[in-house]
Each structure stands twice: as structure tokens, then as C-alpha cells.
Coordinates of C-alpha atoms in Angstrom, one line a residue:
X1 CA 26.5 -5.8 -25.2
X2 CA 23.9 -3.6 -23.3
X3 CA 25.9 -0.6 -23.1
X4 CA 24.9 1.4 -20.4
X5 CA 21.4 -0.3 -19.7
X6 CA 21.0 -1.0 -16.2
X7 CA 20.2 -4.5 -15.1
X8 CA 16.7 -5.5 -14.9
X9 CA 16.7 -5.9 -10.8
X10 CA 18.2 -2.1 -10.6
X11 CA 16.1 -0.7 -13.5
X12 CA 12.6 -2.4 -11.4
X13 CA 13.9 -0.4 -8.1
X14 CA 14.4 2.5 -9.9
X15 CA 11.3 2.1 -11.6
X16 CA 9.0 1.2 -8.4
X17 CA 10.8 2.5 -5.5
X18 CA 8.3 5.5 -5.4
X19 CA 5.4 3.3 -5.2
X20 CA 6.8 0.8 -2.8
X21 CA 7.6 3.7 -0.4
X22 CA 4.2 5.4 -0.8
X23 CA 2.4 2.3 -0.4
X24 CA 4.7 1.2 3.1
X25 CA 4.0 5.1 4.6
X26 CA 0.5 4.7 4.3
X27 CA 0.1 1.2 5.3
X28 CA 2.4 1.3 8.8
X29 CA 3.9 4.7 9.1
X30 CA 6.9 6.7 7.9
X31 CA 9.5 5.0 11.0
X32 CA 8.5 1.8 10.2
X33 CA 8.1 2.0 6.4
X34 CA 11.9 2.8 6.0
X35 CA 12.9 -0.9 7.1
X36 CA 10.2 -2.4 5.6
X37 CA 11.4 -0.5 2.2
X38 CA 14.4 -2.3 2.6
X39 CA 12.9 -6.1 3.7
X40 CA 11.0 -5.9 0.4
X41 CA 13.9 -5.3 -2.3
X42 CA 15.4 -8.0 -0.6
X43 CA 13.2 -10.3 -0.8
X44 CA 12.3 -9.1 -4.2
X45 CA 16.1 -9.8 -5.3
X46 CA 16.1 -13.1 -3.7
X47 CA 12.6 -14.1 -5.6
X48 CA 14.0 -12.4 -8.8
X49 CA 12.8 -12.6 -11.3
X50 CA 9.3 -12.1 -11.3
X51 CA 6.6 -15.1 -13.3
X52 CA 5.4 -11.9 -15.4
X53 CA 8.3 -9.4 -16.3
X54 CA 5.0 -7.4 -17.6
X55 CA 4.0 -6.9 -14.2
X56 CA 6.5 -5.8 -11.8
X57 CA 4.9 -3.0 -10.1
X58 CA 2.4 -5.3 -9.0
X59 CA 4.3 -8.0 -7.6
X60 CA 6.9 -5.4 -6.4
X61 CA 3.5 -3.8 -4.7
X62 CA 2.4 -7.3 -3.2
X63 CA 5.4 -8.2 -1.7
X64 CA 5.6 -4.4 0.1
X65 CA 2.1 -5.0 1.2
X66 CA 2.5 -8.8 2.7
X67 CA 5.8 -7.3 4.6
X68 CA 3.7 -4.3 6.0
X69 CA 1.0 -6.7 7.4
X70 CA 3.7 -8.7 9.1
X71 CA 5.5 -5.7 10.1
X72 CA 1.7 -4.7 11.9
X73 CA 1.8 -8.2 12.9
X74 CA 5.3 -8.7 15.2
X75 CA 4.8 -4.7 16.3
X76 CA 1.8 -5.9 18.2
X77 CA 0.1 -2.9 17.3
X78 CA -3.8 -3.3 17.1
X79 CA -5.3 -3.2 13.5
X80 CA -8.6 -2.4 13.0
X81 CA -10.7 -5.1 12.5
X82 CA -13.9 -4.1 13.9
X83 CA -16.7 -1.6 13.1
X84 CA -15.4 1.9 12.6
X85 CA -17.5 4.7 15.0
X86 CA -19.8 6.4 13.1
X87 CA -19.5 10.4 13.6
X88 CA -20.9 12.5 11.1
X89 CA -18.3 14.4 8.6
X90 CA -18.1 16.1 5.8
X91 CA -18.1 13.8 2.6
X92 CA -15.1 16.0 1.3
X93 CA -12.0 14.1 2.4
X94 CA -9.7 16.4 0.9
X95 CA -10.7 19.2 3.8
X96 CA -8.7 17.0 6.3
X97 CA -5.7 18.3 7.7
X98 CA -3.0 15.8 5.6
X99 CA -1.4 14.0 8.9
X100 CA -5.1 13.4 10.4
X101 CA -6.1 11.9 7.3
X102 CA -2.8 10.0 7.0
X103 CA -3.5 9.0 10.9
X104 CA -7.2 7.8 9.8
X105 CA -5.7 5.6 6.7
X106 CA -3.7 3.8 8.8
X107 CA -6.6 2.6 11.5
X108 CA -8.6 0.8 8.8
X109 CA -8.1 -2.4 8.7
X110 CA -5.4 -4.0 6.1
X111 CA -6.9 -4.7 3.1
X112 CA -8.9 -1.2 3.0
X113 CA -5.8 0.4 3.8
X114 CA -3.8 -1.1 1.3
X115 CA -7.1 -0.5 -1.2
X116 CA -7.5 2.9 -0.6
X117 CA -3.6 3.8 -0.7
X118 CA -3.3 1.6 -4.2
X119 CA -6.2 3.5 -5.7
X120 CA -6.1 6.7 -4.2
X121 CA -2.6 7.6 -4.0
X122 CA -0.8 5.2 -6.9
X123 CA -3.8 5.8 -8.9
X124 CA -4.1 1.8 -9.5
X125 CA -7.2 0.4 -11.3
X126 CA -9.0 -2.2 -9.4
X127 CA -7.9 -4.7 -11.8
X128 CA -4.4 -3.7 -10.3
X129 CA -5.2 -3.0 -6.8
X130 CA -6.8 -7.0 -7.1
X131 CA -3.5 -8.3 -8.2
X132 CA -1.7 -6.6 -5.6
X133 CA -3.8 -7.6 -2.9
X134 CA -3.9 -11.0 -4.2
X135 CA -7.9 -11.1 -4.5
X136 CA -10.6 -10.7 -7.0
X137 CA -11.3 -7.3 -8.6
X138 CA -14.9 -7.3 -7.0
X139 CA -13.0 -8.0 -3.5
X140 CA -10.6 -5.0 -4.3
X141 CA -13.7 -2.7 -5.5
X142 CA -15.4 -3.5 -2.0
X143 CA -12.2 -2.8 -0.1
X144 CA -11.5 0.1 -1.4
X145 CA -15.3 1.2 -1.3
X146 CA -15.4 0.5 2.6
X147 CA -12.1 2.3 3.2
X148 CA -13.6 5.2 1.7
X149 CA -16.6 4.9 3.6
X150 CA -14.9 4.2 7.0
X151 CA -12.8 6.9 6.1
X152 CA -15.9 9.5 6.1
X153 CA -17.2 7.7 9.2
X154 CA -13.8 8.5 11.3
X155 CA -13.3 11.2 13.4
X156 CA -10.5 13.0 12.1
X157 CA -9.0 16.4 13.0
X158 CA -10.0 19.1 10.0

């Protein structure tokens, strides 16, 4: 008898829902990223349980990412894609005024996006921002390392 253990599906939410949330706000928005919270325990549930029950938070992460992108995708909503304008800044992100810099993460395109919310927010190696993004660490390293940089090319409100 488990006593009063949770079961493993609950005990993951519990676990991850911070991350999943944090990770859905950055990549689409904070209206958008409530349903897409949702669509991703749901399919998580259905899929359960995970290949590797020693990495949940990534799988968890990967599915919240792939419903993001085709939450950008039916919105119609452009995603950058392109070259970001250059316009000199500052190399000190943290001066930005939180909701401009929220507003900048979310024009890069989706795999920097995704990158630099992993790494810089969930505090994710690249080993793990790779597995979430389904890709290579170098791949996840260069992501994240243009995000940054695209970032610093933005103009964004201080």
C-alpha cells in the first residue's frame, strides 16, 4: 500500500507545473499560455508514462514547447524568422523594463525563444535545453547564444 503517495501522473504535475507555465508565458504570452497549460497535461496523461521516468521535466518541457509552436502556428501570428534589426543597446539585459523584455523574448524566432527561456529562466543546462528542444546540445548552445544576441540587437523599451 502507498499510503498517502500521490500517483506518479499527479506527483509529475505537481512537480513540473511551474516550469511548464514559465516556459508557455514566455514562448506565446500569458492569455494564450493558460490553454496551452492545459493541452499539454492532457496530452502528457494520454502519452503517460514517459520512455525515461528519470526525465520527466524534459519530456513534460517538450511537449509544452511543440504545443506552443502550434498554438503560434493556428493564431496566425507572425514568428520571427528573419534577421532581427540591429540598434545599438546596452549589453546589460537586466536594465530592461520586465514586460519590454518579455515583449522582445517572444519576437525571436522559436527555437531561440524556447532556448533562451529554458536556460535563462528554468536554469536548464544545454544538455537539457537539447533534449527539450529535441536537437543536439551544439544546436541548443547556438540557439540560445543567438537569442541572446538578437535580444541585445532589439529595440526594447528600458
Amino acid at each position: 500500500m502507498q499510503g498517502d503517495a500521490p500517483p506518479p501522473f499527479q506527483a509529475s504535475y505537481v512537480a513540473h507545473r511551474g516550469a511548464v507555465l514559465r516556459l508557455l508565458v514566455g514562448m506565446i504570452g500569458p492569455q494564450e499560455a493558460e490553454d496551452c497549460f492545459s493541452e499539454t497535461f492532457l496530452k502528457a496523461l494520454r502519452a503517460w508514462p514517459p520512455a525515461d521516468r528519470e526525465r520527466v521535466e524534459a519530456w513534460l518541457l517538450s511537449i509544452a514547447h511543440r504545443t506552443a509552436l502550434d498554438a503560434l502556428r493556428r493564431s496566425g501570428r507572425e514568428v520571427a524568422t528573419g534577421d532581427v534589426p540591429e540598434v545599438a543597446v546596452e549589453d546589460d539585459l537586466a536594465s530592461l523594463d520586465a514586460t519590454a523584455l518579455w515583449d522582445a523574448v517572444r519576437r525571436l524566432p522559436p527555437k531561440q525563444r524556447g532556448a533562451v527561456m529554458l536556460r535563462s529562466v528554468l536554469d536548464m543546462s544545454h544538455a537539457q535545453v537539447a533534449a527539450v528542444l529535441e536537437c543536439n546540445e551544439v544546436a541548443a548552445r547556438r540557439s540560445y547564444a543567438d537569442g541572446i544576441a538578437a535580444l541585445r540587437g532589439m529595440e526594447v523599451t528600458r
